[in-house]
Short mmCIF file of C-alpha atoms in Angstrom, two decimals:
data_model
loop_
_atom_site.label_atom_id
_atom_site.label_comp_id
_atom_site.label_asym_id
_atom_site.label_seq_id
_atom_site.Cartn_x
_atom_site.Cartn_y
_atom_site.Cartn_z
CA UNK A 1 0.00 0.00 -0.05
CA UNK A 2 1.14 3.33 -0.88
CA UNK A 3 2.18 5.90 1.77
CA UNK A 4 0.11 8.84 2.65
CA UNK A 5 2.84 11.22 1.45
CA UNK A 6 2.62 9.85 -2.06
CA UNK A 7 -1.03 9.79 -2.16
CA UNK A 8 -0.89 13.62 -1.15
CA UNK A 9 1.84 14.19 -4.01
CA UNK A 10 -0.60 12.35 -6.53
CA UNK A 11 -3.53 14.53 -5.53
CA UNK A 12 -1.56 17.71 -5.71
CA UNK A 13 -0.12 16.67 -9.15
CA UNK A 14 -3.67 16.01 -10.26
CA UNK A 15 -4.83 19.46 -9.24
CA UNK A 16 -2.03 21.23 -11.00
CA UNK A 17 -2.57 19.08 -14.11
CA UNK A 18 -6.22 19.86 -13.96
CA UNK A 19 -5.55 23.59 -13.84
CA UNK A 20 -3.17 23.35 -16.81
CA UNK A 21 -5.87 21.31 -18.69
CA UNK A 22 -8.49 23.95 -18.50
CA UNK A 23 -5.98 26.81 -19.24
CA UNK A 24 -4.05 25.18 -22.08
CA UNK A 25 -6.57 22.54 -23.50
CA UNK A 26 -4.31 19.60 -22.69
CA UNK A 27 -5.10 16.50 -20.75
CA UNK A 28 -2.42 17.01 -18.09
CA UNK A 29 -0.28 13.98 -19.27
CA UNK A 30 2.64 16.24 -19.59
CA UNK A 31 2.63 16.70 -15.88
CA UNK A 32 1.45 13.29 -14.84
CA UNK A 33 3.85 11.09 -16.80
CA UNK A 34 7.11 12.72 -15.62
CA UNK A 35 5.71 12.66 -12.15
CA UNK A 36 4.80 8.97 -12.05
CA UNK A 37 8.19 8.14 -13.54
CA UNK A 38 9.93 10.20 -10.78
CA UNK A 39 7.90 8.19 -8.18
CA UNK A 40 9.36 5.05 -9.49
CA UNK A 41 6.70 3.56 -11.84
CA UNK A 42 7.76 2.33 -15.36
CA UNK A 43 7.15 4.59 -18.27
CA UNK A 44 4.46 2.46 -19.77
CA UNK A 45 2.74 2.32 -16.42
CA UNK A 46 3.04 6.08 -16.19
CA UNK A 47 1.60 6.43 -19.61
CA UNK A 48 -1.31 4.11 -18.98
CA UNK A 49 -2.20 5.49 -15.47
CA UNK A 50 -2.03 9.04 -17.02
CA UNK A 51 -4.57 8.23 -19.57
CA UNK A 52 -7.09 7.06 -16.78
CA UNK A 53 -6.66 10.44 -14.85
CA UNK A 54 -6.98 12.47 -18.07
CA UNK A 55 -10.45 10.90 -18.72
CA UNK A 56 -11.80 12.31 -15.30
CA UNK A 57 -10.05 15.67 -15.72
CA UNK A 58 -11.19 16.29 -19.20
CA UNK A 59 -14.67 15.51 -18.44
CA UNK A 60 -14.72 17.94 -15.59
CA UNK A 61 -13.36 20.72 -17.72
CA UNK A 62 -15.51 20.01 -20.60
CA UNK A 63 -18.89 20.00 -18.51
CA UNK A 64 -17.76 23.41 -17.17
CA UNK A 65 -17.22 24.67 -20.59
CA UNK A 66 -20.54 23.35 -21.69
CA UNK A 67 -22.35 24.94 -19.01
CA UNK A 68 -20.61 28.38 -19.79
CA UNK A 69 -21.55 27.87 -23.50
CA UNK A 70 -18.18 27.53 -24.72
CA UNK A 71 -18.13 24.04 -26.05
CA UNK A 72 -19.26 22.81 -29.57
CA UNK A 73 -20.16 19.23 -29.91
CA UNK A 74 -19.98 19.22 -33.57
CA UNK A 75 -16.29 20.28 -33.51
CA UNK A 76 -15.52 17.78 -30.76
CA UNK A 77 -17.14 14.80 -32.71
CA UNK A 78 -15.46 15.72 -35.96
CA UNK A 79 -11.97 15.69 -34.42
CA UNK A 80 -12.55 12.93 -31.80
CA UNK A 81 -14.06 10.07 -34.11
CA UNK A 82 -10.73 9.34 -35.90
CA UNK A 83 -8.84 9.56 -32.57
CA UNK A 84 -10.74 6.53 -31.29
CA UNK A 85 -9.10 4.27 -33.89
CA UNK A 86 -5.55 5.81 -33.77
CA UNK A 87 -5.32 5.78 -30.18
CA UNK A 88 -5.00 2.00 -30.19
CA UNK A 89 -2.05 2.29 -32.78
CA UNK A 90 -0.34 4.49 -29.93
CA UNK A 91 -1.13 1.83 -27.40
CA UNK A 92 0.57 -0.86 -29.61
CA UNK A 93 3.57 1.21 -30.29
CA UNK A 94 4.01 1.91 -26.56
CA UNK A 95 4.34 -1.59 -25.82
CA UNK A 96 7.04 -2.03 -28.58
CA UNK A 97 9.53 0.62 -27.66
CA UNK A 98 12.03 0.72 -24.84
CA UNK A 99 11.46 2.87 -21.84
CA UNK A 100 14.40 5.19 -22.92
CA UNK A 101 13.15 5.62 -26.57
CA UNK A 102 9.63 6.24 -25.12
CA UNK A 103 10.87 9.04 -22.90
CA UNK A 104 13.14 10.67 -25.54
CA UNK A 105 10.35 10.82 -27.94
CA UNK A 106 8.01 12.43 -25.27
CA UNK A 107 10.77 15.07 -24.58
CA UNK A 108 11.09 15.77 -28.53
CA UNK A 109 7.36 15.92 -28.70
CA UNK A 110 7.39 18.74 -25.89
CA UNK A 111 10.19 20.89 -27.84
CA UNK A 112 8.35 20.50 -31.04
CA UNK A 113 5.31 22.16 -29.56
CA UNK A 114 7.46 25.17 -28.29
CA UNK A 115 7.76 25.86 -31.88
CA UNK A 116 4.17 25.19 -32.68
CA UNK A 117 3.01 27.57 -29.96
CA UNK A 118 4.87 30.44 -31.79
CA UNK A 119 3.36 29.43 -35.04
CA UNK A 120 -0.17 29.66 -33.64
CA UNK A 121 0.68 32.96 -32.03
CA UNK A 122 1.64 34.45 -35.35
CA UNK A 123 -1.60 32.96 -36.99
CA UNK A 124 -3.70 34.29 -34.28
CA UNK A 125 -2.16 37.71 -34.62
CA UNK A 126 -2.64 37.67 -38.35
CA UNK A 127 -6.24 36.77 -38.05
CA UNK A 128 -6.93 39.54 -35.65
CA UNK A 129 -5.51 41.97 -38.18
CA UNK A 130 -7.83 40.62 -40.86
CA UNK A 131 -10.73 40.97 -38.54
CA UNK A 132 -10.05 44.48 -38.08
CA UNK A 133 -9.81 45.33 -41.79
CA UNK A 134 -13.22 43.77 -42.60
CA UNK A 135 -16.82 43.66 -41.12
CA UNK A 136 -18.05 40.08 -41.01
CA UNK A 137 -19.37 37.64 -38.65
CA UNK A 138 -17.19 35.19 -36.98
CA UNK A 139 -18.00 32.07 -38.92
CA UNK A 140 -17.29 33.77 -42.04
CA UNK A 141 -13.93 35.18 -40.70
CA UNK A 142 -12.93 31.64 -39.52
CA UNK A 143 -13.74 30.02 -42.79
CA UNK A 144 -11.45 32.43 -44.67
CA UNK A 145 -8.43 31.28 -42.45
CA UNK A 146 -8.97 27.56 -43.19
CA UNK A 147 -5.96 26.38 -45.13
CA UNK A 148 -6.95 22.68 -45.93
CA UNK A 149 -10.25 21.08 -46.62
CA UNK A 150 -12.15 20.94 -43.31
CA UNK A 151 -12.78 17.27 -43.25
CA UNK A 152 -9.23 16.27 -43.92
CA UNK A 153 -8.12 18.71 -41.41
CA UNK A 154 -10.27 17.16 -38.71
CA UNK A 155 -9.11 13.63 -39.57
CA UNK A 156 -5.55 14.64 -39.42
CA UNK A 157 -5.82 16.60 -36.18
CA UNK A 158 -8.00 13.79 -34.45
CA UNK A 159 -5.87 10.85 -35.80
CA UNK A 160 -2.47 12.53 -34.55
CA UNK A 161 -4.00 13.38 -31.11
CA UNK A 162 -5.14 9.66 -30.99
CA UNK A 163 -1.68 8.28 -31.65
CA UNK A 164 -0.09 10.60 -29.08
CA UNK A 165 -2.66 9.68 -26.61
CA UNK A 166 -2.04 6.06 -26.83
CA UNK A 167 1.79 6.22 -27.09
CA UNK A 168 2.66 8.98 -24.61
CA UNK A 169 -0.45 9.06 -22.23
CA UNK A 170 -1.38 12.66 -23.09
CA UNK A 171 -4.76 13.64 -24.04
CA UNK A 172 -3.55 14.83 -27.41
CA UNK A 173 -4.27 18.53 -26.73
CA UNK A 174 -0.70 19.23 -26.96
CA UNK A 175 -0.80 18.79 -30.76
CA UNK A 176 -4.67 19.40 -31.18
CA UNK A 177 -4.49 23.02 -30.27
CA UNK A 178 -1.89 24.19 -32.66
CA UNK A 179 -3.20 22.04 -35.51
CA UNK A 180 -6.75 23.61 -35.13
CA UNK A 181 -5.23 26.90 -35.32
CA UNK A 182 -3.07 26.21 -38.27
CA UNK A 183 -5.45 23.91 -40.27
CA UNK A 184 -8.88 25.07 -39.37
CA UNK A 185 -8.21 28.63 -38.60
CA UNK A 186 -9.71 28.61 -35.07
CA UNK A 187 -8.87 30.88 -32.28
CA UNK A 188 -6.60 29.94 -29.53
CA UNK A 189 -9.36 29.99 -27.05
CA UNK A 190 -11.87 27.86 -29.20
CA UNK A 191 -9.07 25.49 -29.97
CA UNK A 192 -8.44 24.84 -26.27
CA UNK A 193 -12.03 24.47 -25.43
CA UNK A 194 -12.54 21.95 -28.33
CA UNK A 195 -9.30 20.09 -27.51
CA UNK A 196 -10.48 19.46 -24.02
CA UNK A 197 -13.75 17.98 -25.23
CA UNK A 198 -11.91 15.72 -27.83
CA UNK A 199 -9.36 14.56 -25.07
CA UNK A 200 -12.48 12.81 -23.41
CA UNK A 201 -12.50 10.50 -26.44
CA UNK A 202 -8.82 10.06 -26.83
CA UNK A 203 -8.16 9.24 -23.19
CA UNK A 204 -11.12 6.67 -22.98
CA UNK A 205 -9.80 4.89 -26.03
CA UNK A 206 -6.20 4.88 -24.75
CA UNK A 207 -6.90 3.91 -21.25
CA UNK A 208 -9.21 0.99 -22.51
CA UNK A 209 -6.33 -0.32 -24.61
CA UNK A 210 -3.77 -0.02 -21.89
CA UNK A 211 -6.20 -1.68 -19.32
CA UNK A 212 -6.35 -4.60 -21.72
CA UNK A 213 -2.63 -4.94 -21.46
CA UNK A 214 -2.76 -4.56 -17.81
CA UNK A 215 -0.71 -1.34 -17.59
CA UNK A 216 -3.26 0.86 -15.70
CA UNK A 217 -2.51 1.62 -11.90
CA UNK A 218 -6.31 2.14 -11.14
CA UNK A 219 -5.94 3.67 -7.51
CA UNK A 220 -3.16 6.06 -8.59
CA UNK A 221 -5.06 7.14 -11.77
CA UNK A 222 -8.40 7.79 -9.74
CA UNK A 223 -6.46 9.79 -7.17
CA UNK A 224 -4.74 11.90 -9.91
CA UNK A 225 -8.10 12.36 -11.71
CA UNK A 226 -9.94 13.49 -8.79
CA UNK A 227 -7.31 16.15 -8.20
CA UNK A 228 -7.55 17.14 -11.85
CA UNK A 229 -11.31 17.27 -11.66
CA UNK A 230 -11.01 20.09 -9.15
CA UNK A 231 -8.30 21.95 -11.08
CA UNK A 232 -10.10 21.85 -14.30
CA UNK A 233 -13.22 23.39 -12.65
CA UNK A 234 -11.00 26.40 -11.45
CA UNK A 235 -9.14 26.86 -14.68
CA UNK A 236 -11.98 26.82 -17.17
CA UNK A 237 -13.78 29.61 -15.17
CA UNK A 238 -10.82 31.85 -15.59
CA UNK A 239 -9.75 30.96 -19.31
CA UNK A 240 -12.14 33.45 -20.88
CA UNK A 241 -10.60 36.35 -18.86
CA UNK A 242 -7.07 35.58 -20.03
CA UNK A 243 -5.36 37.25 -23.06
CA UNK A 244 -4.19 34.74 -25.68
CA UNK A 245 -0.61 36.19 -25.13
CA UNK A 246 -0.67 35.17 -21.50
CA UNK A 247 -1.85 31.68 -22.22
CA UNK A 248 0.71 31.01 -24.98
CA UNK A 249 3.51 32.36 -22.80
CA UNK A 250 2.44 29.92 -20.00
CA UNK A 251 2.30 26.97 -22.39
CA UNK A 252 5.83 27.70 -23.87
CA UNK A 253 7.52 27.97 -20.36
CA UNK A 254 5.77 24.95 -19.14
CA UNK A 255 6.96 22.79 -22.05
CA UNK A 256 10.46 23.91 -21.87
CA UNK A 257 10.88 22.96 -18.16
CA UNK A 258 9.21 19.61 -18.81
CA UNK A 259 11.29 18.78 -21.88
CA UNK A 260 14.59 19.24 -19.80
CA UNK A 261 13.32 16.82 -17.08
CA UNK A 262 12.08 14.12 -19.43
CA UNK A 263 15.39 14.16 -21.47
CA UNK A 264 17.12 13.77 -18.03
CA UNK A 265 14.93 10.86 -17.10
CA UNK A 266 15.68 9.31 -20.64
CA UNK A 267 19.26 9.52 -20.12
CA UNK A 268 19.14 7.77 -16.76
CA UNK A 269 17.09 4.81 -18.03
CA UNK A 270 19.14 1.51 -18.10
#
C-alpha cells in the first residue's frame, strides 16, 4: 500500500494538471507522466495511468465549458472520431519501444510544441489583423482562415492526437490546439475548449487499450483524476478572462521546463 505522502503528492499533481488542462486545452499528461516516472513507476505504467486520470480531468473541464456555453459538440465529434481508432495504434507502439526511447520521444514532442506555439501565435495575430480590416461575422472570418479541406484537417488533427494519447499518455491536446489553429483557422481559446472535449474521447480509447494490456494503476489514476477534476473546474472559469498572449507564454514556459526533465529521465534509463 502506498504511503500517505505519495497519495498527497498524487492528489496535488492531479490538481496542477487539471488547472493546466483548463488553461491550455491539454489532458495534463505532460505533468503526470514525468511525475509517475519520478515516483518509480515504469514509463508504460505512467503513460497508462495518466490516460485514466485524463479521462476524469477532461470530463470535468468540458462539462464546465459546456455549462458556460463555450463547447461545440460538432467540433468535438469531428475531431474525436478518428482519434478513437488511432489511439489503439499508439497503445500498440508504446508496448514495442524501450523505456528510454519512449521518454526521449516524449521530450522531442514537448520541444516541437514550443515551436508550434510560436506558429499559432503568429497565425492568431494575423487573423486579428484581418478581422480589424473587414466587417463580417465570426463564422465567415474563421472559414477564410482555413488552409485545408475541413474534413481532411479534422481527420488529421484527431488521428494525430489519438496516436499521441496512446503512445505518450497525453490527451492529445498538446498537438490538437496548434493543429486546429493552423489547419482549421480556429482562435486559440476555441481550439483549447474543443481540444479538452476531444481529449475525453482520446483518453477513454487509450485507457481501454492499456487496461487490456494490464498497464493501468487504477488507484493512482483515480486519485490523480480527482485532483484534476477540481483543478479543471478552477481553470475553465478563468480561461475566458485571460489574453491569448498570456496563455501562450504559460504554455511555452511549461513545455521547456518539462522537456529538460524528461530528457534527463531518458538519459538515466538503463
